[in-house]
Coordinates of N, CA and C in Angstrom, one line a residue:
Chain M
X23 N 93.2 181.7 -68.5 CA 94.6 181.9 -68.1 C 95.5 180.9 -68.8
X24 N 96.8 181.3 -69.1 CA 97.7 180.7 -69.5 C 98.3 179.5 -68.9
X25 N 98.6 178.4 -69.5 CA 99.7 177.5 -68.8 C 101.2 177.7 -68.9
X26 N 101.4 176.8 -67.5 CA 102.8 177.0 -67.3 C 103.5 175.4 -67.3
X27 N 104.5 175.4 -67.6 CA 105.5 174.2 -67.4 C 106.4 174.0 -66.5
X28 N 106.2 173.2 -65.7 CA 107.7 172.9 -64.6 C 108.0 172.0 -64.9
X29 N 109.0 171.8 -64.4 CA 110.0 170.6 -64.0 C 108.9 169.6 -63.1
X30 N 109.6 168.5 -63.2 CA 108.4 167.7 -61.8 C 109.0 167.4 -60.7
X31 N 110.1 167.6 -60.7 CA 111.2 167.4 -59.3 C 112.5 167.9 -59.5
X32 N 112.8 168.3 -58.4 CA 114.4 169.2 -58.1 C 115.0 168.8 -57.0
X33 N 116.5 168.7 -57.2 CA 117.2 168.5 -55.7 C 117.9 169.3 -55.3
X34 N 118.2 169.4 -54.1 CA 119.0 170.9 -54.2 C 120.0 170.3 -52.6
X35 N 121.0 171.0 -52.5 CA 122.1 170.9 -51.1 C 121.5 171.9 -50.3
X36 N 121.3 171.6 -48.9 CA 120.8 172.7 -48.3 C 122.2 173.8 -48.0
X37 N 121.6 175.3 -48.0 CA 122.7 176.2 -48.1 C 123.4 176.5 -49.3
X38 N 122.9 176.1 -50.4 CA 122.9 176.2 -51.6 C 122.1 176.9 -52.3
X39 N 122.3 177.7 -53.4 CA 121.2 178.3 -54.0 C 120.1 177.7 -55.1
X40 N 118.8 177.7 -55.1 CA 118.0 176.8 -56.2 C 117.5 177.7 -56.8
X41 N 117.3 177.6 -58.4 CA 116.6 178.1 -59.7 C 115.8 177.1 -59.9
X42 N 114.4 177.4 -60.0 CA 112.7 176.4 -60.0 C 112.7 177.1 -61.5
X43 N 112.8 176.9 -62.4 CA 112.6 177.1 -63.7 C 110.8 176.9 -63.9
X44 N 110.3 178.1 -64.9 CA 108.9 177.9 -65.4 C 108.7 178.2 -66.9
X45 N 107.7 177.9 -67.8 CA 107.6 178.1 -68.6 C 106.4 178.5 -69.1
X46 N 106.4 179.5 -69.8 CA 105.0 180.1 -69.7 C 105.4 181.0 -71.3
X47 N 104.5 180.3 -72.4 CA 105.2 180.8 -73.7 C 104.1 181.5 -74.3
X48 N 102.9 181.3 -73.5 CA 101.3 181.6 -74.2 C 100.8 182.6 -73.6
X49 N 102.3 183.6 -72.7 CA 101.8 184.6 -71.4 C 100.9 185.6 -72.3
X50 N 100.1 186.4 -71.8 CA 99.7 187.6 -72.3 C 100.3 188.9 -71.6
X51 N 100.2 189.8 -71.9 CA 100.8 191.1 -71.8 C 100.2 191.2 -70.3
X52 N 99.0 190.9 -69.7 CA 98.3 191.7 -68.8 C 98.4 189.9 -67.9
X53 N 99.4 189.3 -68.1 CA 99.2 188.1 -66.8 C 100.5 188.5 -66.1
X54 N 100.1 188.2 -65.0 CA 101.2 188.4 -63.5 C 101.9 187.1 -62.9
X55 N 103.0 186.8 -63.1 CA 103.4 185.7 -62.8 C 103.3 185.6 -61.4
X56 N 102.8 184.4 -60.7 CA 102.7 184.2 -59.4 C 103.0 183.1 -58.8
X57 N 104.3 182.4 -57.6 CA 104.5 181.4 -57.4 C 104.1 181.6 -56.0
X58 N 103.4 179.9 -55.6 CA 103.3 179.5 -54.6 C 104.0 178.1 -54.3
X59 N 104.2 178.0 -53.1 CA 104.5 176.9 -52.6 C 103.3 176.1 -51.5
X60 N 103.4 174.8 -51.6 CA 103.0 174.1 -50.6 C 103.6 172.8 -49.8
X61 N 104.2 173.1 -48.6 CA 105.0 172.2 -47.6 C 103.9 171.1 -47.6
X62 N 104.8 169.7 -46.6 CA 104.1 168.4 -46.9 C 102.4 169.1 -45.4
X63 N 101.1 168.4 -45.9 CA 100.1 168.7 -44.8 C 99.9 170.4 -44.8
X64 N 100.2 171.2 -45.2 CA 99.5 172.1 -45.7 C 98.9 173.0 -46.6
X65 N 98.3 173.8 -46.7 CA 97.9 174.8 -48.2 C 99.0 175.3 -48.5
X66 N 98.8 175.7 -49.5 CA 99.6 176.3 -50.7 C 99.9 178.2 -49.8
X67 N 101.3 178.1 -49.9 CA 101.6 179.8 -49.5 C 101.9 180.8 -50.4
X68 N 101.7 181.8 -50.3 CA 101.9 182.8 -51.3 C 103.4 183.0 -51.5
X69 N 104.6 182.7 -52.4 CA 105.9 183.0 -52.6 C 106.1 184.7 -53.0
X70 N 105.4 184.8 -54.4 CA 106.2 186.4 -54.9 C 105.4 186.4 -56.1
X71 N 105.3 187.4 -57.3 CA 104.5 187.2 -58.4 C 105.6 188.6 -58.8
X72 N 105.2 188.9 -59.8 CA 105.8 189.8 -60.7 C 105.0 190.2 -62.1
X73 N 105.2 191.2 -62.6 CA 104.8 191.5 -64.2 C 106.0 191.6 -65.4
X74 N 107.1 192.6 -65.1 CA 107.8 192.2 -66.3 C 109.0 192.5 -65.6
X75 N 109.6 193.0 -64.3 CA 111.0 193.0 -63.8 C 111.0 192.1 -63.2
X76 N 112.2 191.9 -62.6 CA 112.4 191.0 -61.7 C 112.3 191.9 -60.3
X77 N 111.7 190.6 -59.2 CA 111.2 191.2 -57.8 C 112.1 190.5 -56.7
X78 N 112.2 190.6 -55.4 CA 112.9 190.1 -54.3 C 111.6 190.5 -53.3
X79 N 112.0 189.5 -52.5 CA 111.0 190.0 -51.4 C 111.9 188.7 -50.3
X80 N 111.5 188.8 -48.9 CA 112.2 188.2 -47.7 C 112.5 186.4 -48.0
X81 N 111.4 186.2 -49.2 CA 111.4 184.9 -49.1 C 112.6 184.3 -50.1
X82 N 112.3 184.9 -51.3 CA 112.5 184.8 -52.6 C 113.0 185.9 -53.7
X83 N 113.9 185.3 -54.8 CA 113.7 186.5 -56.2 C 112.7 185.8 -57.1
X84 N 112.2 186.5 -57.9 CA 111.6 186.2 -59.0 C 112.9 187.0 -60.3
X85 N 113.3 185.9 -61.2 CA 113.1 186.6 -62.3 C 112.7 186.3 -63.3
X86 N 112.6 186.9 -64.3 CA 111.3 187.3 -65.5 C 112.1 187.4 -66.7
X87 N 111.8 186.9 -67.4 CA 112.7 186.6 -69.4 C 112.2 188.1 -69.8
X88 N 113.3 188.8 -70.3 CA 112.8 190.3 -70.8 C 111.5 189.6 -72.6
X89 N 111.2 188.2 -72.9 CA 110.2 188.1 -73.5 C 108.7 187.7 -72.6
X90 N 109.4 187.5 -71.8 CA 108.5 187.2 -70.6 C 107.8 185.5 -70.6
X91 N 108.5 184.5 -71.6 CA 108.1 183.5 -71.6 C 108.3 182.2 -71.1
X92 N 109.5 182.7 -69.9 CA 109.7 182.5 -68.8 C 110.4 182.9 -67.6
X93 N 110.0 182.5 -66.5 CA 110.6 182.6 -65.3 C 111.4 181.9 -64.5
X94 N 112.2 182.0 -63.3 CA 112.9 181.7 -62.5 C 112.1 182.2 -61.5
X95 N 112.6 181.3 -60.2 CA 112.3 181.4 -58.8 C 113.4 181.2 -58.4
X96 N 114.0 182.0 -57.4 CA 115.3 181.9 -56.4 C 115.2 181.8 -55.6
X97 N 116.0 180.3 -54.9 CA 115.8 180.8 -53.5 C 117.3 181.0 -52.8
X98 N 117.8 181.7 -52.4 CA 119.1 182.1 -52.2 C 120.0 181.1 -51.4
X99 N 119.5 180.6 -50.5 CA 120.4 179.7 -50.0 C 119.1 178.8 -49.3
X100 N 119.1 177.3 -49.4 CA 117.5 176.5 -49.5 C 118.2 176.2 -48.0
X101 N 117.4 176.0 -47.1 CA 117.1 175.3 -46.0 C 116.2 174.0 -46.4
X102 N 116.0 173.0 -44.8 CA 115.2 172.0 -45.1 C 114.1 172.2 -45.3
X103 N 113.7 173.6 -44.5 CA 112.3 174.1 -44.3 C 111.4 174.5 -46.0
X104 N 112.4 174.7 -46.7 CA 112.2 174.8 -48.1 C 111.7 173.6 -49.3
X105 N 111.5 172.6 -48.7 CA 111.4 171.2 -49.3 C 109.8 171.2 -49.3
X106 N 109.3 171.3 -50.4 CA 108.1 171.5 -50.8 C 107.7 171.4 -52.3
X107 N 106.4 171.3 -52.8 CA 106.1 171.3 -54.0 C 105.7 173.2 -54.3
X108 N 106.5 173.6 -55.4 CA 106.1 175.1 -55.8 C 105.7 175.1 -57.1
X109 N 104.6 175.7 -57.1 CA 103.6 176.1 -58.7 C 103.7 177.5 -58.4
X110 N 103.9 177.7 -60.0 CA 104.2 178.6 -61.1 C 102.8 178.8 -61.7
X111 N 101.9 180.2 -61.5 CA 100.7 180.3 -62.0 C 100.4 181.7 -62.5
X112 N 100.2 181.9 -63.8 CA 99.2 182.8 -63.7 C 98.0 183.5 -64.2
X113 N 98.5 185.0 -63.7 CA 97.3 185.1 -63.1 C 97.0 186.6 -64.3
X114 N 95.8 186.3 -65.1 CA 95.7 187.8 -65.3 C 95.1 188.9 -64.4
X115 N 95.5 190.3 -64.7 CA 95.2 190.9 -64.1 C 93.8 191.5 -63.7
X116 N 93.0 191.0 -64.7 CA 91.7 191.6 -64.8 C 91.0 190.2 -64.1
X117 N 91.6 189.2 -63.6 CA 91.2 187.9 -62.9 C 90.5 188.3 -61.7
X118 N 89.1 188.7 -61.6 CA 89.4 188.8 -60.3 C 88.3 188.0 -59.4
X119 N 88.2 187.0 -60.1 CA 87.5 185.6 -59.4 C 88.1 184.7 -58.5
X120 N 89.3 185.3 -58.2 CA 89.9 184.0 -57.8 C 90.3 183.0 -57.9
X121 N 90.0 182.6 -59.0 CA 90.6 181.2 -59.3 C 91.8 181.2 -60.2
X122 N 92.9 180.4 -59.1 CA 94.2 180.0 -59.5 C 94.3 178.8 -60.4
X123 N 94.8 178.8 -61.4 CA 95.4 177.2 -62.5 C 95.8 176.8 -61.8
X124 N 95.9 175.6 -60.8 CA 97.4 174.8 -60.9 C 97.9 173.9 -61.2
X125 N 99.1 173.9 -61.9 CA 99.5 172.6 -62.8 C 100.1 171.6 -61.6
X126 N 101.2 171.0 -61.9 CA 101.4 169.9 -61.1 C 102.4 170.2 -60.3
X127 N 103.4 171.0 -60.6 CA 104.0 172.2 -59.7 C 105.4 171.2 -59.3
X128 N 106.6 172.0 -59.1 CA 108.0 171.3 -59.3 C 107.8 171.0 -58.3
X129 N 108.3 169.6 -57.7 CA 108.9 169.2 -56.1 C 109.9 169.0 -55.7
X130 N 110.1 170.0 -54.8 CA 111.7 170.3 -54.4 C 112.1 169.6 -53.2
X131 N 113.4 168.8 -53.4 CA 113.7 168.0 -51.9 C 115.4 168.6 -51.9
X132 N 115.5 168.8 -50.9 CA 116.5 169.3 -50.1 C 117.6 168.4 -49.3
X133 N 118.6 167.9 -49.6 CA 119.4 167.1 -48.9 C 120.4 168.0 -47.9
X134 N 120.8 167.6 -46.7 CA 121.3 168.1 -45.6 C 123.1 168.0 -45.7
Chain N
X29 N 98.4 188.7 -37.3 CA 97.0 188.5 -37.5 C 96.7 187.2 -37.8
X30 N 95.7 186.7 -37.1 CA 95.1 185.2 -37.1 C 95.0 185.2 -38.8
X31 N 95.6 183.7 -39.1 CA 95.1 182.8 -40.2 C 93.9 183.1 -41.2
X32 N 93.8 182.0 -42.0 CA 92.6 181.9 -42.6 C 92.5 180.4 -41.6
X33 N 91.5 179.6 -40.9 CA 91.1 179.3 -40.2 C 90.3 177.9 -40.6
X34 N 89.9 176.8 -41.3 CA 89.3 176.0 -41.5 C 88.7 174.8 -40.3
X35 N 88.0 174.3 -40.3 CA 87.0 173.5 -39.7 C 85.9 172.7 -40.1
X36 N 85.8 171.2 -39.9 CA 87.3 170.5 -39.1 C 88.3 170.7 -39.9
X37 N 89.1 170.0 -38.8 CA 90.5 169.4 -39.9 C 90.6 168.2 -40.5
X38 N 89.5 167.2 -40.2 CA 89.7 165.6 -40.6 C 87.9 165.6 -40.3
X39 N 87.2 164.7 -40.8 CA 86.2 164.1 -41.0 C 86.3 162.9 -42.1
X40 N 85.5 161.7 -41.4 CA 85.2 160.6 -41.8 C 83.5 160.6 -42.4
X41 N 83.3 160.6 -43.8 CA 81.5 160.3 -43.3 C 81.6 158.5 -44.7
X42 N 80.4 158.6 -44.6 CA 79.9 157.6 -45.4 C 79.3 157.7 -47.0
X43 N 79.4 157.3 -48.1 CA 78.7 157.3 -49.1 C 77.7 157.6 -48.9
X44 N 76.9 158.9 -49.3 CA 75.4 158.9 -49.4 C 75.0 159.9 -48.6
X45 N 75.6 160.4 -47.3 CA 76.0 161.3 -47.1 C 76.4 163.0 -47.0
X46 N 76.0 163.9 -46.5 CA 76.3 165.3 -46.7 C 76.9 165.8 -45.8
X47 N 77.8 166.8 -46.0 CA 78.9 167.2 -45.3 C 79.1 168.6 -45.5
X48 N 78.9 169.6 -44.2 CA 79.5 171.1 -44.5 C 80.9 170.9 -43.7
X49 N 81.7 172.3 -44.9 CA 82.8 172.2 -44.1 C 82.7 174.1 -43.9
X50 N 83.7 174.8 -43.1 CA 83.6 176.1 -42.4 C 85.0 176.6 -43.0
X51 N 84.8 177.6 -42.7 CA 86.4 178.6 -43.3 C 86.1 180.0 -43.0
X52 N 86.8 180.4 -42.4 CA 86.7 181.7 -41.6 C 88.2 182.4 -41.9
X53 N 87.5 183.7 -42.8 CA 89.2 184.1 -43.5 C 89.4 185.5 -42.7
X54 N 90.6 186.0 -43.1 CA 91.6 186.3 -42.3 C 90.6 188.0 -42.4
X55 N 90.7 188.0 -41.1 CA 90.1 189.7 -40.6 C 90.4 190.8 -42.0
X56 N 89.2 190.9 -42.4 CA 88.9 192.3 -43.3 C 88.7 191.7 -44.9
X57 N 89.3 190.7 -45.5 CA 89.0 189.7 -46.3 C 87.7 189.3 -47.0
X58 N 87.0 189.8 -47.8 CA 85.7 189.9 -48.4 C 85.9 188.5 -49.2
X59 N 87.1 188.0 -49.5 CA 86.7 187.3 -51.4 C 87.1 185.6 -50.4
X60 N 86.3 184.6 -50.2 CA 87.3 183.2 -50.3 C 87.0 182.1 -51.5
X61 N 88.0 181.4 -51.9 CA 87.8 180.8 -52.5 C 88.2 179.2 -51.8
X62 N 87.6 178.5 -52.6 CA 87.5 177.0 -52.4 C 88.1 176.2 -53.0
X63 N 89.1 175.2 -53.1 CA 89.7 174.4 -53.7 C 89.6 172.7 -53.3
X64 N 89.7 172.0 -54.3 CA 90.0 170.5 -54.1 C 91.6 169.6 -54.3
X65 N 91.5 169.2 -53.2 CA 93.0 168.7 -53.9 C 93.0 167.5 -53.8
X66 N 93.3 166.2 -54.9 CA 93.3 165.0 -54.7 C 94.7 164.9 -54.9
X67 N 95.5 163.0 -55.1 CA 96.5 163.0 -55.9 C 96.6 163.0 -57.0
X68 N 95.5 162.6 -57.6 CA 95.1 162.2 -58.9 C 95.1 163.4 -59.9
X69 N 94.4 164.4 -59.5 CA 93.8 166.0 -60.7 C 94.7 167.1 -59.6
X70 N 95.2 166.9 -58.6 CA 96.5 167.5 -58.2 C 95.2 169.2 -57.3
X71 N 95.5 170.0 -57.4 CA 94.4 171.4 -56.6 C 93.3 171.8 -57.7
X72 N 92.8 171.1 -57.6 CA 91.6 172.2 -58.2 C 90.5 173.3 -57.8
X73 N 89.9 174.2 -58.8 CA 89.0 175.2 -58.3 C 87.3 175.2 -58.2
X74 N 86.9 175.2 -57.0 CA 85.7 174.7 -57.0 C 84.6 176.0 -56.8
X75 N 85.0 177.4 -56.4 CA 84.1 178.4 -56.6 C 85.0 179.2 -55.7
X76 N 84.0 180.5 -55.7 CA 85.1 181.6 -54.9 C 83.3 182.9 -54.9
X77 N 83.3 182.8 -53.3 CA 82.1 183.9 -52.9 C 83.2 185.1 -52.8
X78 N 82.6 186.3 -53.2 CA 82.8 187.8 -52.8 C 81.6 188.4 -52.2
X79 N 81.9 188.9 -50.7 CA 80.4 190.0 -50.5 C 79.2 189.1 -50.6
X80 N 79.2 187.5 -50.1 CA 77.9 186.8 -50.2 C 77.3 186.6 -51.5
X81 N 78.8 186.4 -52.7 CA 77.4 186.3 -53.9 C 78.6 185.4 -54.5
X82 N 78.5 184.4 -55.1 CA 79.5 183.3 -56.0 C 79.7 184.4 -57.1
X83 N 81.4 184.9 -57.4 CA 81.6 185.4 -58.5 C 82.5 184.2 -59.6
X84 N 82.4 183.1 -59.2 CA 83.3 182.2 -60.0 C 83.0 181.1 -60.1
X85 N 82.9 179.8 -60.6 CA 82.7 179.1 -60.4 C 83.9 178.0 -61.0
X86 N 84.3 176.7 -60.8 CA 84.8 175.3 -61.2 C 83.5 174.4 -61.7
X87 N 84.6 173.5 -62.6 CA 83.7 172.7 -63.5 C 83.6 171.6 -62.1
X88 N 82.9 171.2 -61.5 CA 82.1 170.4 -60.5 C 81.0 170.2 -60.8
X89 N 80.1 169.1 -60.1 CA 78.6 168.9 -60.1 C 78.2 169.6 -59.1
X90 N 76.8 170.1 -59.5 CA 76.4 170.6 -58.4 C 76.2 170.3 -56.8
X91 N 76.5 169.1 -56.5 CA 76.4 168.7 -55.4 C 77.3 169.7 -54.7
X92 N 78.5 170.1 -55.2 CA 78.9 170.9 -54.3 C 78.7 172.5 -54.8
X93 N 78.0 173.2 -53.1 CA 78.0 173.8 -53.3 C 78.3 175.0 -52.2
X94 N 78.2 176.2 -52.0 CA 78.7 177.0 -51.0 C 78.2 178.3 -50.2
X95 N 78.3 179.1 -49.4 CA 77.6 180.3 -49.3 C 78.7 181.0 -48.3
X96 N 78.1 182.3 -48.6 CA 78.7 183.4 -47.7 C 77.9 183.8 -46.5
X97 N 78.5 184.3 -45.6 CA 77.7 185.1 -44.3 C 77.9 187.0 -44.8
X98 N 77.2 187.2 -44.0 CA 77.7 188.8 -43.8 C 79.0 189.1 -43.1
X99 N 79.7 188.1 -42.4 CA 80.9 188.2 -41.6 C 82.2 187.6 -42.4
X100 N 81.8 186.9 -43.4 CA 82.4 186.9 -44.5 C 83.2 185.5 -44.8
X101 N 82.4 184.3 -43.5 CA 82.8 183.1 -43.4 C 82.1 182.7 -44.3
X102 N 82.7 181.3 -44.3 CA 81.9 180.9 -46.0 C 82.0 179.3 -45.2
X103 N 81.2 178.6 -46.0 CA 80.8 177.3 -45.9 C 80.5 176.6 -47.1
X104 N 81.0 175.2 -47.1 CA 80.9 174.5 -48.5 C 80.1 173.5 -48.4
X105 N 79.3 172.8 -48.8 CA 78.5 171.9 -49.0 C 78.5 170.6 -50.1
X106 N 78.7 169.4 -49.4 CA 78.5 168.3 -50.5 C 77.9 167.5 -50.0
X107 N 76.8 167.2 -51.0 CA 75.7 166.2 -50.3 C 76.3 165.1 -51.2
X108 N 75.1 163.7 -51.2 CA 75.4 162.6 -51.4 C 76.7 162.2 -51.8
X109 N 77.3 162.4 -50.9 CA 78.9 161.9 -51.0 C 79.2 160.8 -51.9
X110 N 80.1 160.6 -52.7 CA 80.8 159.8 -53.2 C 82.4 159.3 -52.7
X111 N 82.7 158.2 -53.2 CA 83.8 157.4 -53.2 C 85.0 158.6 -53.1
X112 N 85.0 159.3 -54.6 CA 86.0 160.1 -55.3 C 85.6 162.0 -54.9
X113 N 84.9 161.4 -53.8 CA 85.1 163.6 -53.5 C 85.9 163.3 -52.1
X114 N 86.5 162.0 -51.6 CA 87.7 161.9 -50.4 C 89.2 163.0 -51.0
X115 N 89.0 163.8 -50.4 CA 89.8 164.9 -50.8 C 90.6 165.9 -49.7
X116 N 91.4 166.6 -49.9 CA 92.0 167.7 -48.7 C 91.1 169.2 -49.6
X117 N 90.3 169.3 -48.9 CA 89.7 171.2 -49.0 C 90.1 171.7 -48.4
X118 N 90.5 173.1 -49.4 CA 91.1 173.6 -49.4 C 90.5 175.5 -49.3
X119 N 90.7 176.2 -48.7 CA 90.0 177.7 -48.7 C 91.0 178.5 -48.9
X120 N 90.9 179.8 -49.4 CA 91.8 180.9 -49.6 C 91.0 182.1 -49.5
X121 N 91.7 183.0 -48.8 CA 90.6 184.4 -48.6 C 92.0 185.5 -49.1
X122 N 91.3 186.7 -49.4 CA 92.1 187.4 -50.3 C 91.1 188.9 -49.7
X123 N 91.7 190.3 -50.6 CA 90.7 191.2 -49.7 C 89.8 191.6 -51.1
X124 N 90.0 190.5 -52.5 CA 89.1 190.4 -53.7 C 89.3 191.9 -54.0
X125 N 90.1 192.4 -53.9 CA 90.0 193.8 -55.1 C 91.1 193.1 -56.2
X126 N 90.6 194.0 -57.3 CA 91.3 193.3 -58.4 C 92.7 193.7 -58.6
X127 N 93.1 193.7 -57.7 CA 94.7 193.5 -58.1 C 95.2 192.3 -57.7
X128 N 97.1 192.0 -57.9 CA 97.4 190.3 -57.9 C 98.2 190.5 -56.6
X129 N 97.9 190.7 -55.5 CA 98.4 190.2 -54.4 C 97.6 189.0 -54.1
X130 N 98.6 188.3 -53.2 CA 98.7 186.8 -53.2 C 97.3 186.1 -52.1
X131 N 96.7 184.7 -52.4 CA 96.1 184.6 -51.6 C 96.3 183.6 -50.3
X132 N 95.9 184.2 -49.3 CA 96.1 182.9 -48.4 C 95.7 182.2 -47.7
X133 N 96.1 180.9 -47.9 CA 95.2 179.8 -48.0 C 95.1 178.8 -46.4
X134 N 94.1 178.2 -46.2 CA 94.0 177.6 -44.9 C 94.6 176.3 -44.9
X135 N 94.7 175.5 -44.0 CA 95.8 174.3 -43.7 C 94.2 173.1 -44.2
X136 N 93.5 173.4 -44.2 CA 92.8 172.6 -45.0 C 91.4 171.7 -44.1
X137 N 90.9 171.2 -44.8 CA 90.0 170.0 -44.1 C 90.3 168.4 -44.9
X138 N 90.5 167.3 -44.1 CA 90.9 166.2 -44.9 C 89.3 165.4 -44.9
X139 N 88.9 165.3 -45.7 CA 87.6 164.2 -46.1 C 88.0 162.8 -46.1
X140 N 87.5 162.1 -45.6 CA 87.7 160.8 -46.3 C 86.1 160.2 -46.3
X141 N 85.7 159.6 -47.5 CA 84.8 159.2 -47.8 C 84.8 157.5 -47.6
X142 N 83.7 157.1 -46.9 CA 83.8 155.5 -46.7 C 82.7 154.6 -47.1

């Protein structure tokens, strides 16, 4: 699987919108971008993944470089509850061992 | 629907030492995988059973190692403990068909090695 690059920290206003920038320049045609998050004391949560559009789903947007060599994570307006470390991974499609890369993953802190 | 479920949540043992840990994934769930997370090497991947058979493996020593039931709980094993396997384990169950929906992962077990 490919590597990705983040940032290693972000700050954000809560009620504000945050872009988690990723970099993924070595993607292959058949990998799935997929971010997770993990709050302080627990596992890692499944955020959104995508292939070549961009996605929305309750949590999050994902969007996706029409070269696909990078992505964005949106979070539309951050609460506190959003202060977490989030990795950018992926994943090809034909993966189906389970095993996720994870790099060191951006950490996002949230001021009130 | 109930969690993915891990057990314990904290354990102390001693150098020298072996230690199972439990993970009971989320109803219907065939595939879980295993992870380590220190501060140091940040999550890493330590195997992943599907259907009672390891389809993956991480670069680890063999000391750790793991199995499946027929019910599809899985258990991980590390014998003679060391200093540097004090770690948060980590489990993730998925329903392992090969498509990229997300997996999800348990609140963990904390090791501390003494």
């Amino acid at each position: 699987d490919a590597k990705t690059t983040q940032p290693n920290s972000m700050e954000s206003n809560e009620e504000e919108p945050v872009h988690l920038p990723c970099n993924h320049s070595t993607i292959s045609g058949t990998d799935y971008i997929h971010w997770y998050r993990q709050l302080p004391s627990q596992g890692p949560e499944y955020v959104i993944h995508g292939l070549t559009s961009n996605v929305n789903n309750r949590m999050a947007s994902l969007a996706i470089a029409e070269d696909r060599k990078s992505s964005t994570l949106i979070l539309h307006r951050a609460t506190l509850r959003d202060a977490a470390v989030y990795y950018c991974i992926l994943r090809g499609f034909y993966n189906q061992g389970g095993k996720l890369i994870f790099g060191q993953g951006t950490e996002l802190s949230v001021k009130p | 629907k109930a969690g993915v479920t891990q057990t314990p949540r904290y354990l102390i043992k001693t150098r020298g030492q072996q230690v199972t840990l439990s993970c009971s994934p989320i109803s219907g769930h065939r595939s879980v995988s295993w992870y380590q997370q220190t501060p140091g090497q940040g999550l890493q991947f330590l195997f992943e059973y599907f259907s009672e058979t390891q389809r993956n493996k991480g670069n680890f020593p063999g000391r750790f190692s793991g199995r499946q039931f027929s019910n599809s709980r899985s258990e991980m094993n590390v014998s003679t403990l060391e200093l540097g396997d004090s770690a948060l384990y980590l489990c993730a169950s998925s329903s392992g068909q090969p498509t990229n929906y997300g997996y999800t992962f348990g609140s963990g077990t904390r090791l501390t090695v003494v």
